[in-house]
mmCIF file of C-alpha atoms in Angstrom:
data_model
loop_
_atom_site.group_PDB
_atom_site.id
_atom_site.type_symbol
_atom_site.label_atom_id
_atom_site.label_comp_id
_atom_site.label_asym_id
_atom_site.label_seq_id
_atom_site.Cartn_x
_atom_site.Cartn_y
_atom_site.Cartn_z
ATOM 1 C CA MET H 1 8.252 41.262 -20.146
ATOM 2 C CA ALA H 2 5.005 41.614 -22.106
ATOM 3 C CA ARG H 3 6.918 41.195 -25.361
ATOM 4 C CA LEU H 4 8.537 37.977 -24.131
ATOM 5 C CA PHE H 5 5.202 36.618 -22.970
ATOM 6 C CA THR H 6 3.544 37.495 -26.295
ATOM 7 C CA GLY H 7 6.390 35.850 -28.191
ATOM 8 C CA PHE H 8 6.109 32.707 -26.072
ATOM 9 C CA ILE H 9 2.360 32.436 -26.680
ATOM 10 C CA ALA H 10 2.883 33.014 -30.400
ATOM 11 C CA SER H 11 5.480 30.241 -30.464
ATOM 12 C CA LEU H 12 3.067 27.872 -28.736
ATOM 13 C CA LEU H 13 0.319 28.645 -31.256
ATOM 14 C CA GLU H 14 2.760 28.248 -34.137
ATOM 15 C CA ALA H 15 3.931 24.892 -32.741
ATOM 16 C CA TRP H 16 0.342 23.736 -32.409
ATOM 17 C CA GLN H 17 -0.414 24.685 -36.012
ATOM 18 C CA GLU H 18 2.655 22.783 -37.187
ATOM 19 C CA LEU H 19 1.525 19.736 -35.245
ATOM 20 C CA ARG H 20 -1.888 19.898 -36.883
ATOM 21 C CA ILE H 21 -0.266 20.042 -40.317
ATOM 22 C CA HIS H 22 2.079 17.105 -39.672
ATOM 23 C CA LYS H 23 -0.499 14.791 -38.141
ATOM 24 C CA LEU H 24 1.215 11.546 -39.127
ATOM 25 C CA ARG H 25 4.561 12.590 -37.678
ATOM 26 C CA VAL H 26 2.874 13.758 -34.494
ATOM 27 C CA LEU H 27 0.950 10.498 -34.222
ATOM 28 C CA LEU H 28 4.164 8.477 -34.499
ATOM 29 C CA SER H 29 5.778 10.615 -31.811
ATOM 30 C CA LEU H 30 2.721 10.487 -29.549
ATOM 31 C CA VAL H 31 2.416 6.712 -29.639
ATOM 32 C CA GLY H 32 5.940 6.136 -28.375
ATOM 33 C CA VAL H 33 5.872 8.909 -25.777
ATOM 34 C CA THR H 34 2.365 8.045 -24.585
ATOM 35 C CA ILE H 35 3.347 4.430 -23.980
ATOM 36 C CA ALA H 36 6.543 5.511 -22.247
ATOM 37 C CA VAL H 37 4.837 8.060 -19.974
ATOM 38 C CA ALA H 38 1.917 5.728 -19.215
ATOM 39 C CA SER H 39 4.353 2.965 -18.307
ATOM 40 C CA LEU H 40 6.495 5.317 -16.261
ATOM 41 C CA THR H 41 3.557 6.775 -14.332
ATOM 42 C CA THR H 42 2.019 3.333 -13.822
ATOM 43 C CA ALA H 43 5.318 1.990 -12.527
ATOM 44 C CA VAL H 44 5.631 4.826 -9.991
ATOM 45 C CA ALA H 45 1.963 4.702 -8.939
ATOM 46 C CA GLY H 46 1.948 0.900 -8.937
ATOM 47 C CA ALA H 47 4.991 0.901 -6.687
ATOM 48 C CA SER H 48 3.063 3.116 -4.265
ATOM 49 C CA VAL H 49 0.136 0.676 -4.263
ATOM 50 C CA ALA H 50 2.464 -2.318 -3.914
ATOM 51 C CA GLN H 51 4.232 -0.583 -1.031
ATOM 52 C CA GLN H 52 0.868 -0.057 0.667
ATOM 53 C CA LEU H 53 -0.019 -3.729 0.202
ATOM 54 C CA MET H 54 3.375 -4.865 1.482
ATOM 55 C CA THR H 55 3.116 -2.519 4.473
ATOM 56 C CA GLU H 56 -0.333 -3.894 5.314
ATOM 57 C CA GLN H 57 0.926 -7.461 5.119
ATOM 58 C CA LEU H 58 3.939 -6.660 7.301
ATOM 59 C CA GLU H 59 1.795 -4.831 9.831
ATOM 60 C CA ARG H 60 -0.499 -7.868 10.150
ATOM 61 C CA SER H 61 2.181 -9.186 12.503
ATOM 62 C CA GLY H 62 2.153 -5.923 14.458
ATOM 63 C CA ARG H 63 2.512 -2.233 13.754
ATOM 64 C CA PRO H 64 5.704 -0.429 14.721
ATOM 65 C CA ALA H 65 6.521 -0.272 17.494
ATOM 66 C CA LEU H 66 5.140 -3.580 18.808
ATOM 67 C CA ILE H 67 6.312 -4.746 22.221
ATOM 68 C CA ASN H 68 5.638 -8.352 23.242
ATOM 69 C CA THR H 69 5.641 -9.246 26.933
ATOM 70 C CA TYR H 70 6.012 -12.801 28.247
ATOM 71 C CA ALA H 71 5.560 -13.910 31.875
ATOM 72 C CA PHE H 72 7.027 -17.284 32.931
ATOM 73 C CA ASN H 73 6.306 -18.968 36.228
ATOM 74 C CA GLN H 74 9.755 -19.685 37.699
ATOM 75 C CA ARG H 75 8.381 -22.635 39.689
ATOM 76 C CA SER H 76 7.472 -24.583 36.542
ATOM 77 C CA ASP H 77 8.639 -25.134 32.987
ATOM 78 C CA ASP H 78 5.319 -24.100 31.483
ATOM 79 C CA LEU H 79 4.857 -21.799 28.518
ATOM 80 C CA PRO H 80 4.245 -18.067 29.149
ATOM 81 C CA ALA H 81 1.430 -17.966 31.646
ATOM 82 C CA ALA H 82 -2.163 -17.065 30.758
ATOM 83 C CA ASP H 83 -3.567 -16.834 34.272
ATOM 84 C CA ALA H 84 -5.606 -14.025 35.785
ATOM 85 C CA ALA H 85 -2.706 -12.685 37.873
ATOM 86 C CA VAL H 86 -0.560 -12.021 34.811
ATOM 87 C CA THR H 87 -3.460 -10.448 32.935
ATOM 88 C CA GLU H 88 -4.240 -8.149 35.861
ATOM 89 C CA ALA H 89 -0.592 -7.158 36.268
ATOM 90 C CA PHE H 90 -0.351 -6.393 32.552
ATOM 91 C CA LYS H 91 -3.480 -4.255 32.698
ATOM 92 C CA LYS H 92 -2.244 -2.274 35.709
ATOM 93 C CA THR H 93 1.179 -1.732 34.150
ATOM 94 C CA THR H 94 -0.203 -0.536 30.805
ATOM 95 C CA GLU H 95 -2.409 1.945 32.651
ATOM 96 C CA ARG H 96 0.596 3.167 34.630
ATOM 97 C CA PHE H 97 2.588 3.702 31.433
ATOM 98 C CA ASP H 98 -0.442 5.258 29.703
ATOM 99 C CA VAL H 99 -0.432 2.689 26.855
ATOM 100 C CA GLU H 100 -3.510 3.127 24.679
ATOM 101 C CA TYR H 101 -3.329 -0.076 22.615
ATOM 102 C CA ALA H 102 -2.681 -3.272 24.571
ATOM 103 C CA SER H 103 -4.007 -6.807 24.230
ATOM 104 C CA MET H 104 -3.624 -10.297 25.598
ATOM 105 C CA VAL H 105 -3.215 -12.860 22.773
ATOM 106 C CA SER H 106 -3.588 -16.621 23.075
ATOM 107 C CA ARG H 107 -4.304 -19.444 20.655
ATOM 108 C CA ALA H 108 -6.875 -22.087 21.512
ATOM 109 C CA SER H 109 -6.969 -25.604 20.087
ATOM 110 C CA GLY H 110 -9.205 -28.654 20.126
ATOM 111 C CA TYR H 111 -12.421 -27.200 18.730
ATOM 112 C CA ARG H 112 -14.451 -27.161 15.502
ATOM 113 C CA MET H 113 -16.801 -24.645 13.889
ATOM 114 C CA LEU H 114 -20.004 -25.871 12.240
ATOM 115 C CA HIS H 115 -22.589 -24.120 10.067
ATOM 116 C CA GLN H 116 -25.341 -25.679 7.931
ATOM 117 C CA GLY H 117 -23.584 -29.036 7.618
ATOM 118 C CA THR H 118 -20.105 -27.575 6.995
ATOM 119 C CA SER H 119 -17.382 -28.306 9.556
ATOM 120 C CA ILE H 120 -13.985 -26.565 9.613
ATOM 121 C CA ASP H 121 -11.013 -26.242 11.977
ATOM 122 C CA PRO H 122 -9.942 -22.582 11.904
ATOM 123 C CA GLU H 123 -7.314 -21.038 14.125
ATOM 124 C CA LEU H 124 -8.918 -19.430 17.204
ATOM 125 C CA LEU H 125 -7.225 -16.333 18.599
ATOM 126 C CA VAL H 126 -8.314 -15.033 21.979
ATOM 127 C CA ALA H 127 -7.590 -11.311 22.114
ATOM 128 C CA ASP H 128 -8.783 -7.953 23.416
ATOM 129 C CA PRO H 129 -10.488 -5.329 21.177
ATOM 130 C CA ALA H 130 -7.202 -3.411 20.745
ATOM 131 C CA TYR H 131 -5.766 -6.400 18.843
ATOM 132 C CA ALA H 132 -7.367 -5.080 15.633
ATOM 133 C CA SER H 133 -5.579 -1.740 15.870
ATOM 134 C CA ILE H 134 -2.270 -3.391 16.781
ATOM 135 C CA HIS H 135 -2.425 -5.777 13.801
ATOM 136 C CA ARG H 136 -4.115 -3.496 11.264
ATOM 137 C CA LEU H 137 -7.337 -5.477 11.038
ATOM 138 C CA PHE H 138 -10.579 -4.021 9.691
ATOM 139 C CA ALA H 139 -14.048 -5.538 9.602
ATOM 140 C CA GLN H 140 -14.985 -5.641 5.936
ATOM 141 C CA TYR H 141 -18.478 -6.814 6.876
ATOM 142 C CA GLY H 142 -20.184 -6.153 10.204
ATOM 143 C CA ARG H 143 -17.906 -4.848 12.976
ATOM 144 C CA TRP H 144 -14.946 -5.741 15.175
ATOM 145 C CA LEU H 145 -15.137 -6.999 18.767
ATOM 146 C CA GLU H 146 -15.952 -4.534 21.541
ATOM 147 C CA ALA H 147 -15.566 -4.848 25.306
ATOM 148 C CA GLU H 148 -19.360 -4.921 25.729
ATOM 149 C CA ASP H 149 -19.543 -8.133 23.662
ATOM 150 C CA ALA H 150 -18.327 -10.040 26.706
ATOM 151 C CA GLN H 151 -21.805 -9.515 28.220
ATOM 152 C CA ASN H 152 -23.670 -11.027 25.259
ATOM 153 C CA LEU H 153 -25.922 -14.023 25.853
ATOM 154 C CA ALA H 154 -24.017 -15.903 23.111
ATOM 155 C CA PRO H 155 -20.270 -15.781 22.321
ATOM 156 C CA ALA H 156 -19.427 -13.067 19.790
ATOM 157 C CA VAL H 157 -16.745 -13.906 17.202
ATOM 158 C CA VAL H 158 -15.137 -12.253 14.185
ATOM 159 C CA ILE H 159 -13.983 -14.380 11.244
ATOM 160 C CA ASP H 160 -11.640 -13.820 8.328
ATOM 161 C CA ARG H 161 -12.418 -14.123 4.609
ATOM 162 C CA THR H 162 -11.356 -17.782 4.445
ATOM 163 C CA VAL H 163 -13.795 -18.830 7.183
ATOM 164 C CA ALA H 164 -16.562 -16.734 5.616
ATOM 165 C CA GLN H 165 -16.105 -18.408 2.244
ATOM 166 C CA LYS H 166 -15.921 -21.926 3.690
ATOM 167 C CA LEU H 167 -19.071 -21.407 5.756
ATOM 168 C CA GLY H 168 -20.915 -19.587 2.958
ATOM 169 C CA LEU H 169 -21.305 -16.324 4.880
ATOM 170 C CA ASP H 170 -21.405 -12.897 3.224
ATOM 171 C CA GLU H 171 -22.299 -9.317 4.059
ATOM 172 C CA ASN H 172 -26.038 -9.974 3.871
ATOM 173 C CA SER H 173 -25.914 -12.984 6.207
ATOM 174 C CA LEU H 174 -24.248 -11.216 9.167
ATOM 175 C CA PRO H 175 -24.805 -11.436 12.048
ATOM 176 C CA ALA H 176 -24.956 -15.210 11.666
ATOM 177 C CA SER H 177 -25.255 -18.068 14.130
ATOM 178 C CA VAL H 178 -22.597 -20.824 14.085
ATOM 179 C CA ASP H 179 -21.835 -23.731 16.392
ATOM 180 C CA ILE H 180 -18.496 -24.190 18.173
ATOM 181 C CA ASP H 181 -17.701 -27.709 19.348
ATOM 182 C CA VAL H 182 -15.151 -27.962 22.185
ATOM 183 C CA ALA H 183 -14.505 -31.465 23.507
ATOM 184 C CA GLY H 184 -18.047 -32.533 22.671
ATOM 185 C CA GLN H 185 -19.639 -29.422 24.162
ATOM 186 C CA VAL H 186 -21.457 -27.458 21.437
ATOM 187 C CA VAL H 187 -22.045 -23.741 22.007
ATOM 188 C CA SER H 188 -23.963 -21.487 19.622
ATOM 189 C CA ALA H 189 -21.929 -18.370 18.777
ATOM 190 C CA THR H 190 -22.730 -15.220 16.786
ATOM 191 C CA VAL H 191 -20.519 -14.020 13.940
ATOM 192 C CA ILE H 192 -20.639 -10.214 14.197
ATOM 193 C CA GLY H 193 -18.000 -9.339 11.601
ATOM 194 C CA ALA H 194 -15.642 -10.583 8.911
ATOM 195 C CA THR H 195 -12.252 -9.196 7.910
ATOM 196 C CA SER H 196 -10.787 -9.098 4.412
ATOM 197 C CA THR H 197 -7.638 -10.943 5.526
ATOM 198 C CA ARG H 198 -6.724 -14.562 4.862
ATOM 199 C CA ASP H 199 -3.549 -14.872 6.941
ATOM 200 C CA GLY H 200 -4.401 -18.004 8.915
ATOM 201 C CA GLY H 201 -4.133 -21.684 8.045
ATOM 202 C CA LEU H 202 -6.142 -23.634 5.519
ATOM 203 C CA ASP H 203 -9.383 -23.035 7.420
ATOM 204 C CA GLY H 204 -8.777 -19.388 8.343
ATOM 205 C CA GLN H 205 -8.874 -17.474 11.635
ATOM 206 C CA VAL H 206 -11.485 -16.642 14.260
ATOM 207 C CA TRP H 207 -11.199 -14.005 17.003
ATOM 208 C CA MET H 208 -12.897 -13.990 20.409
ATOM 209 C CA LEU H 209 -12.629 -11.873 23.583
ATOM 210 C CA PRO H 210 -10.723 -13.392 26.555
ATOM 211 C CA GLN H 211 -13.722 -12.910 28.859
ATOM 212 C CA THR H 212 -15.959 -14.711 26.378
ATOM 213 C CA TYR H 213 -13.593 -17.647 26.112
ATOM 214 C CA GLU H 214 -13.190 -17.829 29.886
ATOM 215 C CA HIS H 215 -16.946 -17.929 30.417
ATOM 216 C CA TRP H 216 -17.891 -20.415 27.696
ATOM 217 C CA PHE H 217 -14.909 -22.620 26.890
ATOM 218 C CA ALA H 218 -12.172 -22.416 29.536
ATOM 219 C CA ALA H 219 -13.661 -25.247 31.630
ATOM 220 C CA LYS H 220 -13.274 -27.728 28.755
ATOM 221 C CA ALA H 221 -10.112 -26.312 27.118
ATOM 222 C CA PRO H 222 -8.237 -23.855 29.368
ATOM 223 C CA LEU H 223 -5.706 -21.526 27.758
ATOM 224 C CA THR H 224 -2.183 -22.654 28.512
ATOM 225 C CA ASP H 225 -0.075 -19.772 27.236
ATOM 226 C CA ALA H 226 -0.403 -16.117 26.333
ATOM 227 C CA THR H 227 1.491 -13.181 24.886
ATOM 228 C CA TYR H 228 0.809 -9.612 25.940
ATOM 229 C CA GLU H 229 1.174 -7.019 23.179
ATOM 230 C CA MET H 230 1.453 -3.233 23.108
ATOM 231 C CA TRP H 231 1.501 -0.784 20.215
ATOM 232 C CA VAL H 232 3.556 2.228 21.283
ATOM 233 C CA PRO H 233 5.360 5.135 19.562
ATOM 234 C CA VAL H 234 8.563 4.107 17.786
ATOM 235 C CA GLU H 235 10.622 6.684 19.669
ATOM 236 C CA ASN H 236 12.213 5.170 22.801
ATOM 237 C CA ALA H 237 10.279 1.903 22.336
ATOM 238 C CA GLU H 238 13.230 -0.245 23.445
ATOM 239 C CA GLU H 239 13.705 1.824 26.595
ATOM 240 C CA LEU H 240 9.990 1.542 27.348
ATOM 241 C CA ALA H 241 10.224 -2.261 27.016
ATOM 242 C CA VAL H 242 12.999 -2.391 29.650
ATOM 243 C CA HIS H 243 11.079 -0.273 32.157
ATOM 244 C CA PHE H 244 7.834 -2.105 31.435
ATOM 245 C CA SER H 245 9.317 -5.534 32.130
ATOM 246 C CA ALA H 246 10.861 -4.261 35.363
ATOM 247 C CA GLN H 247 7.491 -2.941 36.531
ATOM 248 C CA MET H 248 5.770 -6.194 35.575
ATOM 249 C CA ARG H 249 8.304 -8.198 37.624
ATOM 250 C CA ALA H 250 7.502 -5.996 40.607
ATOM 251 C CA GLU H 251 3.814 -6.804 40.144
ATOM 252 C CA LEU H 252 4.436 -10.556 39.737
ATOM 253 C CA PRO H 253 6.690 -12.058 42.426
ATOM 254 C CA GLY H 254 7.874 -15.498 41.378
ATOM 255 C CA TYR H 255 7.550 -14.751 37.671
ATOM 256 C CA GLN H 256 10.204 -14.081 35.093
ATOM 257 C CA VAL H 257 9.032 -11.284 32.762
ATOM 258 C CA GLU H 258 10.526 -10.412 29.385
ATOM 259 C CA ALA H 259 9.445 -7.508 27.170
ATOM 260 C CA MET H 260 10.950 -6.892 23.755
ATOM 261 C CA ARG H 261 10.195 -5.087 20.532
ATOM 262 C CA SER H 262 9.245 -7.476 17.706
ATOM 263 C CA ASP H 263 7.670 -5.537 14.806
ATOM 264 C CA TYR H 264 8.981 -5.852 11.246
ATOM 265 C CA LEU H 265 11.174 -2.760 11.503
ATOM 266 C CA THR H 266 13.318 -4.453 14.148
ATOM 267 C CA TRP H 267 14.450 -7.120 11.661
ATOM 268 C CA GLY H 268 14.816 -4.864 8.644
ATOM 269 C CA GLY H 269 11.439 -5.379 7.017
ATOM 270 C CA ASP H 270 11.625 -1.863 5.548
ATOM 271 C CA GLU H 271 14.479 -3.038 3.307
ATOM 272 C CA ASN H 272 11.900 -4.768 1.109
ATOM 273 C CA LEU H 273 10.013 -1.498 0.719
ATOM 274 C CA ARG H 274 13.157 0.405 -0.260
ATOM 275 C CA MET H 275 14.145 -2.333 -2.706
ATOM 276 C CA LEU H 276 10.692 -2.142 -4.293
ATOM 277 C CA ALA H 277 11.071 1.618 -4.791
ATOM 278 C CA LEU H 278 14.525 1.153 -6.356
ATOM 279 C CA VAL H 279 13.271 -1.527 -8.745
ATOM 280 C CA ALA H 280 10.323 0.641 -9.799
ATOM 281 C CA GLY H 281 12.668 3.588 -10.357
ATOM 282 C CA GLY H 282 15.000 1.460 -12.473
ATOM 283 C CA ILE H 283 12.140 0.177 -14.628
ATOM 284 C CA ALA H 284 10.814 3.717 -15.049
ATOM 285 C CA GLY H 285 14.243 4.963 -16.124
ATOM 286 C CA ILE H 286 14.620 2.243 -18.777
ATOM 287 C CA ILE H 287 11.124 2.945 -20.115
ATOM 288 C CA LEU H 288 11.882 6.660 -20.292
ATOM 289 C CA LEU H 289 15.188 6.068 -22.105
ATOM 290 C CA LEU H 290 13.564 3.868 -24.740
ATOM 291 C CA GLY H 291 10.726 6.331 -25.243
ATOM 292 C CA SER H 292 13.079 9.301 -25.646
ATOM 293 C CA LEU H 293 15.271 7.423 -28.165
ATOM 294 C CA SER H 294 12.211 6.544 -30.219
ATOM 295 C CA LEU H 295 11.049 10.144 -30.182
ATOM 296 C CA LEU H 296 14.497 11.416 -31.145
ATOM 297 C CA ASN H 297 14.674 9.047 -34.130
ATOM 298 C CA VAL H 298 11.273 10.174 -35.418
ATOM 299 C CA ALA H 299 12.158 13.836 -34.925
ATOM 300 C CA MET H 300 15.483 13.571 -36.771
ATOM 301 C CA VAL H 301 13.983 11.697 -39.732
ATOM 302 C CA THR H 302 11.124 14.145 -40.109
ATOM 303 C CA MET H 303 13.421 17.160 -39.778
ATOM 304 C CA LYS H 304 15.473 16.005 -42.786
ATOM 305 C CA GLN H 305 12.221 15.967 -44.739
ATOM 306 C CA ARG H 306 11.402 19.533 -43.665
ATOM 307 C CA ILE H 307 14.596 21.245 -44.826
ATOM 308 C CA ARG H 308 12.775 23.008 -47.698
ATOM 309 C CA GLU H 309 10.042 24.190 -45.301
ATOM 310 C CA VAL H 310 12.609 25.657 -42.922
ATOM 311 C CA GLY H 311 14.427 27.361 -45.806
ATOM 312 C CA ILE H 312 11.221 29.013 -46.993
ATOM 313 C CA ARG H 313 10.546 30.310 -43.469
ATOM 314 C CA ARG H 314 14.066 31.709 -43.302
ATOM 315 C CA SER H 315 13.569 33.416 -46.671
ATOM 316 C CA PHE H 316 10.516 35.199 -45.279
ATOM 317 C CA GLY H 317 12.563 36.653 -42.434
ATOM 318 C CA ALA H 318 12.448 34.033 -39.663
ATOM 319 C CA THR H 319 15.521 34.443 -37.453
ATOM 320 C CA THR H 320 17.742 31.576 -36.331
ATOM 321 C CA GLY H 321 16.434 31.879 -32.780
ATOM 322 C CA ARG H 322 12.822 31.866 -33.933
ATOM 323 C CA VAL H 323 13.358 28.737 -36.054
ATOM 324 C CA PHE H 324 15.193 26.995 -33.202
ATOM 325 C CA PHE H 325 12.522 27.842 -30.618
ATOM 326 C CA SER H 326 9.580 26.946 -32.865
ATOM 327 C CA VAL H 327 11.010 23.506 -33.702
ATOM 328 C CA LEU H 328 11.840 22.935 -30.046
ATOM 329 C CA MET H 329 8.327 23.921 -28.964
ATOM 330 C CA GLU H 330 6.797 21.499 -31.469
ATOM 331 C CA SER H 331 8.526 18.653 -29.635
ATOM 332 C CA VAL H 332 7.585 20.034 -26.218
ATOM 333 C CA VAL H 333 3.903 20.547 -27.071
ATOM 334 C CA ALA H 334 3.661 17.110 -28.680
ATOM 335 C CA THR H 335 5.209 15.336 -25.684
ATOM 336 C CA ALA H 336 3.081 17.370 -23.251
ATOM 337 C CA VAL H 337 -0.070 16.140 -25.005
ATOM 338 C CA ALA H 338 1.336 12.613 -25.068
ATOM 339 C CA GLY H 339 2.205 12.865 -21.366
ATOM 340 C CA GLY H 340 -1.325 13.953 -20.488
ATOM 341 C CA ILE H 341 -2.809 11.017 -22.384
ATOM 342 C CA GLY H 342 -0.305 8.651 -20.790
ATOM 343 C CA VAL H 343 -1.181 9.875 -17.296
ATOM 344 C CA LEU H 344 -4.906 9.377 -17.978
ATOM 345 C CA ILE H 345 -4.217 5.797 -19.102
ATOM 346 C CA SER H 346 -2.155 5.202 -15.965
ATOM 347 C CA VAL H 347 -4.910 6.552 -13.697
ATOM 348 C CA ALA H 348 -7.460 4.278 -15.372
ATOM 349 C CA VAL H 349 -5.216 1.244 -14.841
ATOM 350 C CA VAL H 350 -4.003 1.897 -11.296
ATOM 351 C CA THR H 351 -7.435 2.810 -9.898
ATOM 352 C CA ASN H 352 -9.143 -0.266 -11.362
ATOM 353 C CA PRO H 353 -9.614 -2.832 -8.520
ATOM 354 C CA LYS H 354 -9.941 -5.798 -10.901
ATOM 355 C CA ILE H 355 -6.640 -5.024 -12.612
ATOM 356 C CA LEU H 356 -4.918 -4.457 -9.265
ATOM 357 C CA ASN H 357 -6.150 -7.744 -7.818
ATOM 358 C CA MET H 358 -5.068 -9.528 -11.003
ATOM 359 C CA PHE H 359 -1.454 -8.365 -10.578
ATOM 360 C CA LEU H 360 -1.197 -8.116 -6.786
ATOM 361 C CA GLY H 361 -2.932 -11.427 -6.120
ATOM 362 C CA SER H 362 -4.755 -10.171 -2.996
ATOM 363 C CA GLY H 363 -6.958 -7.328 -1.898
ATOM 364 C CA ILE H 364 -5.821 -4.122 -0.249
ATOM 365 C CA ASP H 365 -7.651 -2.736 2.793
ATOM 366 C CA GLN H 366 -6.801 0.950 2.449
ATOM 367 C CA MET H 367 -6.421 1.788 -1.208
ATOM 368 C CA PRO H 368 -4.116 4.816 -1.437
ATOM 369 C CA PRO H 369 -5.221 7.636 -3.747
ATOM 370 C CA PHE H 370 -3.470 7.934 -7.069
ATOM 371 C CA PRO H 371 -0.168 9.655 -6.259
ATOM 372 C CA VAL H 372 -0.352 13.263 -7.425
ATOM 373 C CA GLY H 373 3.439 13.247 -7.533
ATOM 374 C CA ALA H 374 3.378 10.409 -10.092
ATOM 375 C CA ALA H 375 0.961 12.342 -12.329
ATOM 376 C CA LEU H 376 2.991 15.550 -12.096
ATOM 377 C CA ALA H 377 6.196 13.597 -12.662
ATOM 378 C CA GLY H 378 4.700 12.033 -15.787
ATOM 379 C CA ILE H 379 3.723 15.428 -17.220
ATOM 380 C CA LEU H 380 6.975 17.171 -16.280
ATOM 381 C CA ILE H 381 9.133 14.301 -17.513
ATOM 382 C CA SER H 382 7.264 14.212 -20.821
ATOM 383 C CA ILE H 383 7.889 17.952 -21.219
ATOM 384 C CA GLY H 384 11.530 17.477 -20.257
ATOM 385 C CA VAL H 385 11.930 14.612 -22.726
ATOM 386 C CA GLY H 386 10.364 16.775 -25.422
ATOM 387 C CA ALA H 387 12.784 19.581 -24.671
ATOM 388 C CA LEU H 388 15.840 17.317 -24.643
ATOM 389 C CA THR H 389 14.926 15.368 -27.764
ATOM 390 C CA GLY H 390 13.862 18.567 -29.530
ATOM 391 C CA VAL H 391 17.227 20.304 -29.098
ATOM 392 C CA LEU H 392 19.067 18.292 -31.753
ATOM 393 C CA PRO H 393 16.393 18.683 -34.485
ATOM 394 C CA ALA H 394 16.103 22.366 -33.559
ATOM 395 C CA LEU H 395 19.870 22.830 -33.983
ATOM 396 C CA VAL H 396 19.687 21.138 -37.379
ATOM 397 C CA ALA H 397 16.842 23.429 -38.415
ATOM 398 C CA ALA H 398 18.607 26.561 -37.103
ATOM 399 C CA ARG H 399 21.718 25.817 -39.182
ATOM 400 C CA VAL H 400 19.827 25.397 -42.451
ATOM 401 C CA LYS H 401 20.928 27.894 -45.092
ATOM 402 C CA ILE H 402 18.366 29.342 -47.460
ATOM 403 C CA VAL H 403 20.298 28.466 -50.608
ATOM 404 C CA ASP H 404 20.904 24.862 -49.513
ATOM 405 C CA ALA H 405 17.265 24.434 -48.502
ATOM 406 C CA ILE H 406 15.984 25.658 -51.863
ATOM 407 C CA ARG H 407 18.253 23.199 -53.672
ATOM 408 C CA VAL H 408 16.766 20.235 -51.801
#
């Protein structure tokens, strides 16, 4: 065992010395392999980042498993009711089923937001604090709504990036005072946070607690409809929806209650993620094939120029196996170095926010760490490519005869 280990180390040192001697050949090999490995690793890591961005965008509409509950008054043709009885029944039922994340959601209309001479018409969503967890929202500046905000002396609101930019608000200006005009009634509200999202209309989105809206704005513009949302474990979510709606009907005589799962997994949204992974894998495979062919061409051309060198080594007693292994290890060591450089280039590209935003077109809330698997794959694949492309030149070198080599 010690002899094998010593021989392996000696072969590595010999390969390294050969690489130092043939700097130009090594440089030509490194350029092609480095570009191939950097592209391969970037494609794999970039796919991971793109998957994270796509997942975040899909989960803006609700994390799996999202159950929407609607309550219709059977005595009228109105939209799903937003009255206190339905809200109370929903609250009692979620407590009975031990649901941690639940929220009433309603959209208000007929109001304007004003700040320092700027007037906009954003979309106003009335929701409970759990809405942020259900829809993967994070306050980039300030904080999200809390239940205690309903007791504030002024309405507390959270805005998205679009509203913040239109009103000229940034991290240093929060909390900020803005005016909300509802049917001619102007109320001064406090912006306590801003998200990084821009998923609303042209003028963005604003969030407010139901109790806040009821106290300040319901008299002028009462809410006419509402959806009740729950974020529950994916397992048995459909069965939970059936039992939940039955319990809600028991709590609300005269109402028709429907509960159904409606997150992106229910309509096959994960197919886009799988397709993205397949496309990235296909691109990586093509890049690897082109890189290995380039390396093989360089290796074969240079080996024909080294026939005399190999013959001299054979004349000094180098065995066929030793010649084969040393030539093979030259390719492996060279591609390992190239792979390491390629991985470093990939890390520098993928972890650069400016480059990511340039290609992705939008920010990402939870930047995933650089995939260790992509880095290891880049190194291992570069070593594997070196071994595969080094076999043919090594076979050519091993078959060189001393007499023929001297004649060259």
